[in-house]
């Protein structure tokens, strides 16, 4: 009960032009057999904060990373199930617990594992829809 479980909530809208190609996920890395590669977010992605804000630059980077990757997974799942290129904007709601890491440290292993786990769950959810 002594842990600080506060989180900061933010909604971010992700959008890309309809003509922007979506690249597939790269092949599996033999050195990391338990990690499913993610499709790379397109360079033309636009992230627009809609509600809330991150308490630090580090958390803002994490929120942007989650929003860009979640939107890319949604777009690639949608394009696999349809021949149309009608890409809608994706709004991602993010609530992450405050990180113990400093602003200049980059992603720590716990953040990386959590990110990959969330993205795997999202892929499974969209595949079953």
PDB file of C-alpha atoms in Angstrom:
ATOM      1  CA  UNK A   1       0.000   0.000   0.000  1.00  0.00           C
ATOM      2  CA  UNK A   2       2.967   2.325   0.284  1.00  0.00           C
ATOM      3  CA  UNK A   3       3.479   2.516  -3.478  1.00  0.00           C
ATOM      4  CA  UNK A   4       2.489   5.616  -5.430  1.00  0.00           C
ATOM      5  CA  UNK A   5      -0.089   4.386  -7.924  1.00  0.00           C
ATOM      6  CA  UNK A   6      -0.875   7.770  -9.434  1.00  0.00           C
ATOM      7  CA  UNK A   7      -1.051   7.878 -13.172  1.00  0.00           C
ATOM      8  CA  UNK A   8      -1.481  10.616 -15.698  1.00  0.00           C
ATOM      9  CA  UNK A   9      -4.195  10.208 -18.315  1.00  0.00           C
ATOM     10  CA  UNK A  10      -3.887  11.607 -21.804  1.00  0.00           C
ATOM     11  CA  UNK A  11      -5.827  11.233 -25.032  1.00  0.00           C
ATOM     12  CA  UNK A  12      -3.858  11.547 -28.263  1.00  0.00           C
ATOM     13  CA  UNK A  13      -5.238  11.572 -31.795  1.00  0.00           C
ATOM     14  CA  UNK A  14      -3.093   9.861 -34.424  1.00  0.00           C
ATOM     15  CA  UNK A  15      -3.615  10.532 -38.113  1.00  0.00           C
ATOM     16  CA  UNK A  16      -1.864   9.882 -41.420  1.00  0.00           C
ATOM     17  CA  UNK A  17      -2.714  10.783 -45.021  1.00  0.00           C
ATOM     18  CA  UNK A  18      -4.625   8.030 -46.861  1.00  0.00           C
ATOM     19  CA  UNK A  19      -1.804   7.741 -49.393  1.00  0.00           C
ATOM     20  CA  UNK A  20       0.825   6.942 -46.773  1.00  0.00           C
ATOM     21  CA  UNK A  21       2.006   3.338 -47.146  1.00  0.00           C
ATOM     22  CA  UNK A  22       1.996   1.099 -44.097  1.00  0.00           C
ATOM     23  CA  UNK A  23       5.010  -1.157 -43.828  1.00  0.00           C
ATOM     24  CA  UNK A  24       4.623  -4.690 -42.468  1.00  0.00           C
ATOM     25  CA  UNK A  25       6.395  -5.803 -39.325  1.00  0.00           C
ATOM     26  CA  UNK A  26       9.949  -7.003 -39.976  1.00  0.00           C
ATOM     27  CA  UNK A  27      10.796 -10.685 -39.723  1.00  0.00           C
ATOM     28  CA  UNK A  28      11.441 -12.243 -36.308  1.00  0.00           C
ATOM     29  CA  UNK A  29      14.778 -11.655 -34.613  1.00  0.00           C
ATOM     30  CA  UNK A  30      16.448 -15.032 -33.872  1.00  0.00           C
ATOM     31  CA  UNK A  31      18.172 -13.525 -30.831  1.00  0.00           C
ATOM     32  CA  UNK A  32      14.755 -12.608 -29.325  1.00  0.00           C
ATOM     33  CA  UNK A  33      12.434 -15.521 -30.179  1.00  0.00           C
ATOM     34  CA  UNK A  34       9.727 -14.444 -27.692  1.00  0.00           C
ATOM     35  CA  UNK A  35       9.351 -10.936 -29.150  1.00  0.00           C
ATOM     36  CA  UNK A  36       6.972 -10.421 -32.064  1.00  0.00           C
ATOM     37  CA  UNK A  37       8.243  -7.524 -34.201  1.00  0.00           C
ATOM     38  CA  UNK A  38       5.955  -4.512 -34.505  1.00  0.00           C
ATOM     39  CA  UNK A  39       5.079  -2.699 -37.724  1.00  0.00           C
ATOM     40  CA  UNK A  40       6.977   0.607 -37.850  1.00  0.00           C
ATOM     41  CA  UNK A  41       4.855   3.753 -37.420  1.00  0.00           C
ATOM     42  CA  UNK A  42       4.872   5.797 -40.648  1.00  0.00           C
ATOM     43  CA  UNK A  43       7.045   8.911 -40.756  1.00  0.00           C
ATOM     44  CA  UNK A  44       3.990  10.960 -41.794  1.00  0.00           C
ATOM     45  CA  UNK A  45       2.097  10.209 -38.562  1.00  0.00           C
ATOM     46  CA  UNK A  46       0.651  13.250 -36.803  1.00  0.00           C
ATOM     47  CA  UNK A  47       0.061  13.042 -33.044  1.00  0.00           C
ATOM     48  CA  UNK A  48      -2.268  15.643 -31.536  1.00  0.00           C
ATOM     49  CA  UNK A  49      -2.865  15.803 -27.765  1.00  0.00           C
ATOM     50  CA  UNK A  50      -6.603  16.138 -27.079  1.00  0.00           C
ATOM     51  CA  UNK A  51      -7.034  15.791 -23.339  1.00  0.00           C
ATOM     52  CA  UNK A  52      -4.654  15.735 -20.398  1.00  0.00           C
ATOM     53  CA  UNK A  53      -0.907  15.989 -20.439  1.00  0.00           C
ATOM     54  CA  UNK A  54       2.125  14.069 -19.331  1.00  0.00           C
ATOM     55  CA  UNK A  55       3.879  15.199 -16.135  1.00  0.00           C
ATOM     56  CA  UNK A  56       7.376  14.988 -17.635  1.00  0.00           C
ATOM     57  CA  UNK A  57       9.215  14.874 -20.929  1.00  0.00           C
ATOM     58  CA  UNK A  58       9.956  11.180 -20.366  1.00  0.00           C
ATOM     59  CA  UNK A  59       6.265  10.367 -19.861  1.00  0.00           C
ATOM     60  CA  UNK A  60       5.333  12.480 -22.903  1.00  0.00           C
ATOM     61  CA  UNK A  61       7.742  10.394 -24.979  1.00  0.00           C
ATOM     62  CA  UNK A  62       6.148   7.196 -23.636  1.00  0.00           C
ATOM     63  CA  UNK A  63       2.637   8.481 -24.366  1.00  0.00           C
ATOM     64  CA  UNK A  64       3.652   9.392 -27.926  1.00  0.00           C
ATOM     65  CA  UNK A  65       5.297   5.997 -28.417  1.00  0.00           C
ATOM     66  CA  UNK A  66       2.183   4.155 -27.215  1.00  0.00           C
ATOM     67  CA  UNK A  67      -0.155   6.297 -29.346  1.00  0.00           C
ATOM     68  CA  UNK A  68       1.919   5.980 -32.533  1.00  0.00           C
ATOM     69  CA  UNK A  69       2.366   2.220 -32.203  1.00  0.00           C
ATOM     70  CA  UNK A  70      -1.238   1.498 -31.173  1.00  0.00           C
ATOM     71  CA  UNK A  71      -2.558   3.533 -34.115  1.00  0.00           C
ATOM     72  CA  UNK A  72      -0.173   1.772 -36.511  1.00  0.00           C
ATOM     73  CA  UNK A  73      -1.347  -1.631 -35.274  1.00  0.00           C
ATOM     74  CA  UNK A  74      -4.995  -0.547 -35.713  1.00  0.00           C
ATOM     75  CA  UNK A  75      -4.348   0.718 -39.251  1.00  0.00           C
ATOM     76  CA  UNK A  76      -2.426  -2.393 -40.317  1.00  0.00           C
ATOM     77  CA  UNK A  77      -5.099  -4.692 -38.830  1.00  0.00           C
ATOM     78  CA  UNK A  78      -7.791  -2.695 -40.640  1.00  0.00           C
ATOM     79  CA  UNK A  79      -5.925  -2.740 -43.951  1.00  0.00           C
ATOM     80  CA  UNK A  80      -5.457  -6.511 -43.712  1.00  0.00           C
ATOM     81  CA  UNK A  81      -9.216  -7.039 -43.420  1.00  0.00           C
ATOM     82  CA  UNK A  82     -10.307  -4.594 -46.116  1.00  0.00           C
ATOM     83  CA  UNK A  83      -9.272  -3.504 -49.584  1.00  0.00           C
ATOM     84  CA  UNK A  84     -10.227   0.129 -48.938  1.00  0.00           C
ATOM     85  CA  UNK A  85      -7.629   2.686 -47.953  1.00  0.00           C
ATOM     86  CA  UNK A  86     -10.059   4.757 -45.878  1.00  0.00           C
ATOM     87  CA  UNK A  87      -7.903   5.356 -42.818  1.00  0.00           C
ATOM     88  CA  UNK A  88      -9.660   7.022 -39.962  1.00  0.00           C
ATOM     89  CA  UNK A  89      -7.933   8.917 -37.225  1.00  0.00           C
ATOM     90  CA  UNK A  90      -7.257   6.825 -34.134  1.00  0.00           C
ATOM     91  CA  UNK A  91      -7.728   8.244 -30.644  1.00  0.00           C
ATOM     92  CA  UNK A  92      -5.658   6.509 -27.982  1.00  0.00           C
ATOM     93  CA  UNK A  93      -6.303   6.938 -24.266  1.00  0.00           C
ATOM     94  CA  UNK A  94      -3.194   6.373 -22.177  1.00  0.00           C
ATOM     95  CA  UNK A  95      -2.807   6.117 -18.405  1.00  0.00           C
ATOM     96  CA  UNK A  96       0.628   5.047 -17.238  1.00  0.00           C
ATOM     97  CA  UNK A  97       1.947   4.925 -13.726  1.00  0.00           C
ATOM     98  CA  UNK A  98       4.621   7.501 -13.042  1.00  0.00           C
ATOM     99  CA  UNK A  99       8.013   6.080 -13.883  1.00  0.00           C
ATOM    100  CA  UNK A 100      10.930   5.950 -11.477  1.00  0.00           C
ATOM    101  CA  UNK A 101      13.316   6.544 -14.380  1.00  0.00           C
ATOM    102  CA  UNK A 102      14.893   9.890 -15.056  1.00  0.00           C
ATOM    103  CA  UNK A 103      14.062  12.004 -18.077  1.00  0.00           C
ATOM    104  CA  UNK A 104      17.373  11.294 -19.808  1.00  0.00           C
ATOM    105  CA  UNK A 105      17.531   7.532 -19.298  1.00  0.00           C
ATOM    106  CA  UNK A 106      15.404   6.342 -22.225  1.00  0.00           C
ATOM    107  CA  UNK A 107      13.236   3.249 -21.838  1.00  0.00           C
ATOM    108  CA  UNK A 108      14.116   0.901 -19.019  1.00  0.00           C
ATOM    109  CA  UNK A 109      13.551  -2.861 -19.287  1.00  0.00           C
ATOM    110  CA  UNK A 110      10.301  -2.785 -17.314  1.00  0.00           C
ATOM    111  CA  UNK A 111       8.856  -0.063 -19.576  1.00  0.00           C
ATOM    112  CA  UNK A 112       9.989  -1.958 -22.678  1.00  0.00           C
ATOM    113  CA  UNK A 113       8.421  -5.248 -21.491  1.00  0.00           C
ATOM    114  CA  UNK A 114       5.164  -3.506 -20.532  1.00  0.00           C
ATOM    115  CA  UNK A 115       5.027  -1.742 -23.917  1.00  0.00           C
ATOM    116  CA  UNK A 116       5.566  -4.991 -25.846  1.00  0.00           C
ATOM    117  CA  UNK A 117       2.960  -6.787 -23.721  1.00  0.00           C
ATOM    118  CA  UNK A 118       0.342  -4.088 -24.289  1.00  0.00           C
ATOM    119  CA  UNK A 119       1.010  -4.057 -28.041  1.00  0.00           C
ATOM    120  CA  UNK A 120       0.740  -7.878 -28.204  1.00  0.00           C
ATOM    121  CA  UNK A 121      -2.613  -7.733 -26.374  1.00  0.00           C
ATOM    122  CA  UNK A 122      -3.825  -5.049 -28.784  1.00  0.00           C
ATOM    123  CA  UNK A 123      -2.829  -7.164 -31.796  1.00  0.00           C
ATOM    124  CA  UNK A 124      -4.639 -10.202 -30.364  1.00  0.00           C
ATOM    125  CA  UNK A 125      -7.743  -8.132 -29.635  1.00  0.00           C
ATOM    126  CA  UNK A 126      -7.859  -6.664 -33.146  1.00  0.00           C
ATOM    127  CA  UNK A 127      -7.181 -10.053 -34.760  1.00  0.00           C
ATOM    128  CA  UNK A 128     -10.189 -11.562 -32.981  1.00  0.00           C
ATOM    129  CA  UNK A 129     -12.534  -8.666 -33.870  1.00  0.00           C
TER     130      UNK A 129
END
